[in-house]
Structures are given as C-alpha cells and as structure tokens.
Amino acid sequence: VQLVESGGGLVQAGGSLRLSCSASGSTFSMNAMGWYRQAPGKQRELVARIASGGGSTNYADSVKGRFTISRDNAKNTMYLQMNSLKPEDTAVYYCNTVPRRYYWGQGTQVTVSS
C-alpha cells in the first residue's frame, strides 16, 4: 500500500487548509485510518482517527473542535479539514492506518504563520 498526502501549504493563523490522503490497494476501506503530525524536534503524534466505515472519529485535545477527519472509501481517500489554524499546528502531516501498518509517505508540510 502506498500513501500519498497532499494539500499542505503556508497559511496565516486563523486560516484553513484541507489535506488529502490517497491510498493504493484494496484494503483501504477495511482499516481505521488516522492523520499524524510531526513538528520539528518533536515525536510524531496521532491527531485524528476515523473508523473503517467512517462512523466514528476521535481527535487529540489540541485539535478538537478545529479539525474534521473524513473519508471516501469509494475513492480510497481520506481528508483532514483544518480550521482556525494556530502556529503550533505547524508540522509535517502524514496519514496511515491506526495502529500504523504501512510505510510512511512523504507527508505534506503545513506552516502556520503568526
């Protein structure tokens, strides 16, 4: 399975971005998926999780109420809508299963300026 993240960029604090994760293979719809992020000098952390069917979601306290995770199993794609972005959201964002099963993709850089 290959995972390809896209949609990152540079945005001012308070702005929005929508990330996409495209997965190859036929097992996407069978797995819970998540968005992870890694800021410079910090460990990678899970920020949002979505069940295989999309009916259940969970968020880290740091993003709750601002980020929304969703998925389209017909398109093998997952999304992360990020609103009210803060400088502390600056990181490289990755997608993978939860728990992680596959190699990491290249990630997509999100930079939030103050």
PDB file of C-alpha atoms in Angstrom:
ATOM      1  CA  VAL A   1       0.000   0.000   0.000  1.00  0.00           C
ATOM      2  CA  GLN A   2       1.250   3.458  -0.903  1.00  0.00           C
ATOM      3  CA  LEU A   3       0.044   6.534   0.915  1.00  0.00           C
ATOM      4  CA  VAL A   4       0.276   9.970  -0.691  1.00  0.00           C
ATOM      5  CA  GLU A   5      -0.520  13.105   1.274  1.00  0.00           C
ATOM      6  CA  SER A   6      -1.263  16.467  -0.304  1.00  0.00           C
ATOM      7  CA  GLY A   7      -2.845  19.821   0.376  1.00  0.00           C
ATOM      8  CA  GLY A   8      -0.384  21.395   2.770  1.00  0.00           C
ATOM      9  CA  GLY A   9       0.950  24.894   2.472  1.00  0.00           C
ATOM     10  CA  LEU A  10       1.645  28.201   4.168  1.00  0.00           C
ATOM     11  CA  VAL A  11      -1.301  29.893   5.849  1.00  0.00           C
ATOM     12  CA  GLN A  12      -1.797  32.676   8.355  1.00  0.00           C
ATOM     13  CA  ALA A  13      -3.066  31.956  11.840  1.00  0.00           C
ATOM     14  CA  GLY A  14      -6.833  31.605  11.775  1.00  0.00           C
ATOM     15  CA  GLY A  15      -6.820  30.245   8.249  1.00  0.00           C
ATOM     16  CA  SER A  16      -7.879  26.886   6.860  1.00  0.00           C
ATOM     17  CA  LEU A  17      -6.411  24.040   4.860  1.00  0.00           C
ATOM     18  CA  ARG A  18      -7.770  20.740   3.610  1.00  0.00           C
ATOM     19  CA  LEU A  19      -5.408  17.795   3.458  1.00  0.00           C
ATOM     20  CA  SER A  20      -5.962  14.699   1.330  1.00  0.00           C
ATOM     21  CA  CYS A  21      -4.565  11.190   1.667  1.00  0.00           C
ATOM     22  CA  SER A  22      -4.729   8.876  -1.324  1.00  0.00           C
ATOM     23  CA  ALA A  23      -4.152   5.165  -0.756  1.00  0.00           C
ATOM     24  CA  SER A  24      -3.382   2.477  -3.278  1.00  0.00           C
ATOM     25  CA  GLY A  25      -4.556  -1.103  -2.899  1.00  0.00           C
ATOM     26  CA  SER A  26      -7.838  -2.720  -1.998  1.00  0.00           C
ATOM     27  CA  THR A  27      -7.618  -2.737   1.786  1.00  0.00           C
ATOM     28  CA  PHE A  28      -8.256   0.960   2.479  1.00  0.00           C
ATOM     29  CA  SER A  29     -11.882   0.505   3.437  1.00  0.00           C
ATOM     30  CA  MET A  30     -11.031  -2.282   5.885  1.00  0.00           C
ATOM     31  CA  ASN A  31      -8.792  -0.174   8.128  1.00  0.00           C
ATOM     32  CA  ALA A  32      -9.226   2.552  10.666  1.00  0.00           C
ATOM     33  CA  MET A  33      -7.156   5.470   9.413  1.00  0.00           C
ATOM     34  CA  GLY A  34      -5.551   8.442  11.035  1.00  0.00           C
ATOM     35  CA  TRP A  35      -3.744  11.701  10.494  1.00  0.00           C
ATOM     36  CA  TYR A  36      -0.435  12.043  12.277  1.00  0.00           C
ATOM     37  CA  ARG A  37       1.860  15.040  12.504  1.00  0.00           C
ATOM     38  CA  GLN A  38       5.462  15.671  13.420  1.00  0.00           C
ATOM     39  CA  ALA A  39       6.733  19.095  14.388  1.00  0.00           C
ATOM     40  CA  PRO A  40      10.461  19.903  14.369  1.00  0.00           C
ATOM     41  CA  GLY A  41      12.181  18.344  17.355  1.00  0.00           C
ATOM     42  CA  LYS A  42       9.048  16.508  18.464  1.00  0.00           C
ATOM     43  CA  GLN A  43       7.755  12.975  18.200  1.00  0.00           C
ATOM     44  CA  ARG A  44       5.129  12.064  15.662  1.00  0.00           C
ATOM     45  CA  GLU A  45       1.664  12.190  17.162  1.00  0.00           C
ATOM     46  CA  LEU A  46      -1.777  10.990  16.139  1.00  0.00           C
ATOM     47  CA  VAL A  47      -4.160  13.935  15.841  1.00  0.00           C
ATOM     48  CA  ALA A  48      -7.279  12.379  14.323  1.00  0.00           C
ATOM     49  CA  ARG A  49      -8.657   8.899  13.759  1.00  0.00           C
ATOM     50  CA  ILE A  50     -11.600   7.607  11.744  1.00  0.00           C
ATOM     51  CA  ALA A  51     -13.126   4.135  11.826  1.00  0.00           C
ATOM     52  CA  SER A  52     -13.070   1.959   8.726  1.00  0.00           C
ATOM     53  CA  GLY A  53     -16.648   2.812   7.832  1.00  0.00           C
ATOM     54  CA  GLY A  54     -16.329   6.455   8.801  1.00  0.00           C
ATOM     55  CA  GLY A  55     -18.947   6.309  11.518  1.00  0.00           C
ATOM     56  CA  SER A  56     -16.653   7.071  14.443  1.00  0.00           C
ATOM     57  CA  THR A  57     -13.999   9.738  14.824  1.00  0.00           C
ATOM     58  CA  ASN A  58     -11.589  10.726  17.573  1.00  0.00           C
ATOM     59  CA  TYR A  59      -9.369  13.769  17.977  1.00  0.00           C
ATOM     60  CA  ALA A  60      -6.443  14.862  20.070  1.00  0.00           C
ATOM     61  CA  ASP A  61      -7.428  17.535  22.559  1.00  0.00           C
ATOM     62  CA  SER A  62      -5.145  20.010  20.793  1.00  0.00           C
ATOM     63  CA  VAL A  63      -7.217  19.922  17.582  1.00  0.00           C
ATOM     64  CA  LYS A  64     -10.692  19.053  18.862  1.00  0.00           C
ATOM     65  CA  GLY A  65     -13.302  21.459  17.545  1.00  0.00           C
ATOM     66  CA  ARG A  66     -10.993  22.790  14.831  1.00  0.00           C
ATOM     67  CA  PHE A  67     -10.110  19.750  12.697  1.00  0.00           C
ATOM     68  CA  THR A  68     -12.515  17.350  10.980  1.00  0.00           C
ATOM     69  CA  ILE A  69     -11.467  13.978   9.590  1.00  0.00           C
ATOM     70  CA  SER A  70     -13.473  12.238   6.882  1.00  0.00           C
ATOM     71  CA  ARG A  71     -13.046   9.521   4.286  1.00  0.00           C
ATOM     72  CA  ASP A  72     -14.444   8.371   0.955  1.00  0.00           C
ATOM     73  CA  ASN A  73     -13.890   4.632   0.704  1.00  0.00           C
ATOM     74  CA  ALA A  74     -15.092   4.559  -2.891  1.00  0.00           C
ATOM     75  CA  LYS A  75     -12.170   6.830  -3.782  1.00  0.00           C
ATOM     76  CA  ASN A  76      -9.634   5.325  -1.345  1.00  0.00           C
ATOM     77  CA  THR A  77      -9.175   8.828   0.020  1.00  0.00           C
ATOM     78  CA  MET A  78      -9.160  10.419   3.442  1.00  0.00           C
ATOM     79  CA  TYR A  79      -9.349  14.107   4.297  1.00  0.00           C
ATOM     80  CA  LEU A  80      -8.490  16.463   7.122  1.00  0.00           C
ATOM     81  CA  GLN A  81     -10.259  19.807   7.190  1.00  0.00           C
ATOM     82  CA  MET A  82      -8.252  22.137   9.378  1.00  0.00           C
ATOM     83  CA  ASN A  83      -9.836  25.391  10.518  1.00  0.00           C
ATOM     84  CA  SER A  84      -8.721  28.110  12.938  1.00  0.00           C
ATOM     85  CA  LEU A  85      -5.133  27.092  12.411  1.00  0.00           C
ATOM     86  CA  LYS A  86      -2.546  28.063  15.004  1.00  0.00           C
ATOM     87  CA  PRO A  87       1.240  28.402  14.727  1.00  0.00           C
ATOM     88  CA  GLU A  88       1.556  25.305  16.923  1.00  0.00           C
ATOM     89  CA  ASP A  89      -0.160  23.289  14.173  1.00  0.00           C
ATOM     90  CA  THR A  90       2.963  23.735  12.058  1.00  0.00           C
ATOM     91  CA  ALA A  91       4.240  20.252  11.221  1.00  0.00           C
ATOM     92  CA  VAL A  92       4.571  17.645   8.535  1.00  0.00           C
ATOM     93  CA  TYR A  93       1.282  15.766   8.325  1.00  0.00           C
ATOM     94  CA  TYR A  94       1.102  12.073   7.463  1.00  0.00           C
ATOM     95  CA  CYS A  95      -1.650   9.531   7.048  1.00  0.00           C
ATOM     96  CA  ASN A  96      -1.564   5.852   7.932  1.00  0.00           C
ATOM     97  CA  THR A  97      -3.676   3.139   9.485  1.00  0.00           C
ATOM     98  CA  VAL A  98      -4.368   3.156  13.220  1.00  0.00           C
ATOM     99  CA  PRO A  99      -2.405   1.368  14.528  1.00  0.00           C
ATOM    100  CA  ARG A 100       0.235   2.020  11.894  1.00  0.00           C
ATOM    101  CA  ARG A 101       0.758  -0.827   9.427  1.00  0.00           C
ATOM    102  CA  TYR A 102       2.314   0.710   6.356  1.00  0.00           C
ATOM    103  CA  TYR A 103       5.437   2.653   5.493  1.00  0.00           C
ATOM    104  CA  TRP A 104       5.129   6.381   5.909  1.00  0.00           C
ATOM    105  CA  GLY A 105       4.522   8.508   2.844  1.00  0.00           C
ATOM    106  CA  GLN A 106       6.416  11.719   2.175  1.00  0.00           C
ATOM    107  CA  GLY A 107       3.953  13.769   4.194  1.00  0.00           C
ATOM    108  CA  THR A 108       2.707  17.270   3.465  1.00  0.00           C
ATOM    109  CA  GLN A 109       4.114  20.365   5.151  1.00  0.00           C
ATOM    110  CA  VAL A 110       1.736  22.688   6.964  1.00  0.00           C
ATOM    111  CA  THR A 111       3.171  26.003   8.086  1.00  0.00           C
ATOM    112  CA  VAL A 112       1.054  28.461  10.071  1.00  0.00           C
ATOM    113  CA  SER A 113       2.438  31.954  10.455  1.00  0.00           C
ATOM    114  CA  SER A 114       1.508  34.211  13.348  1.00  0.00           C
TER     115      SER A 114
END
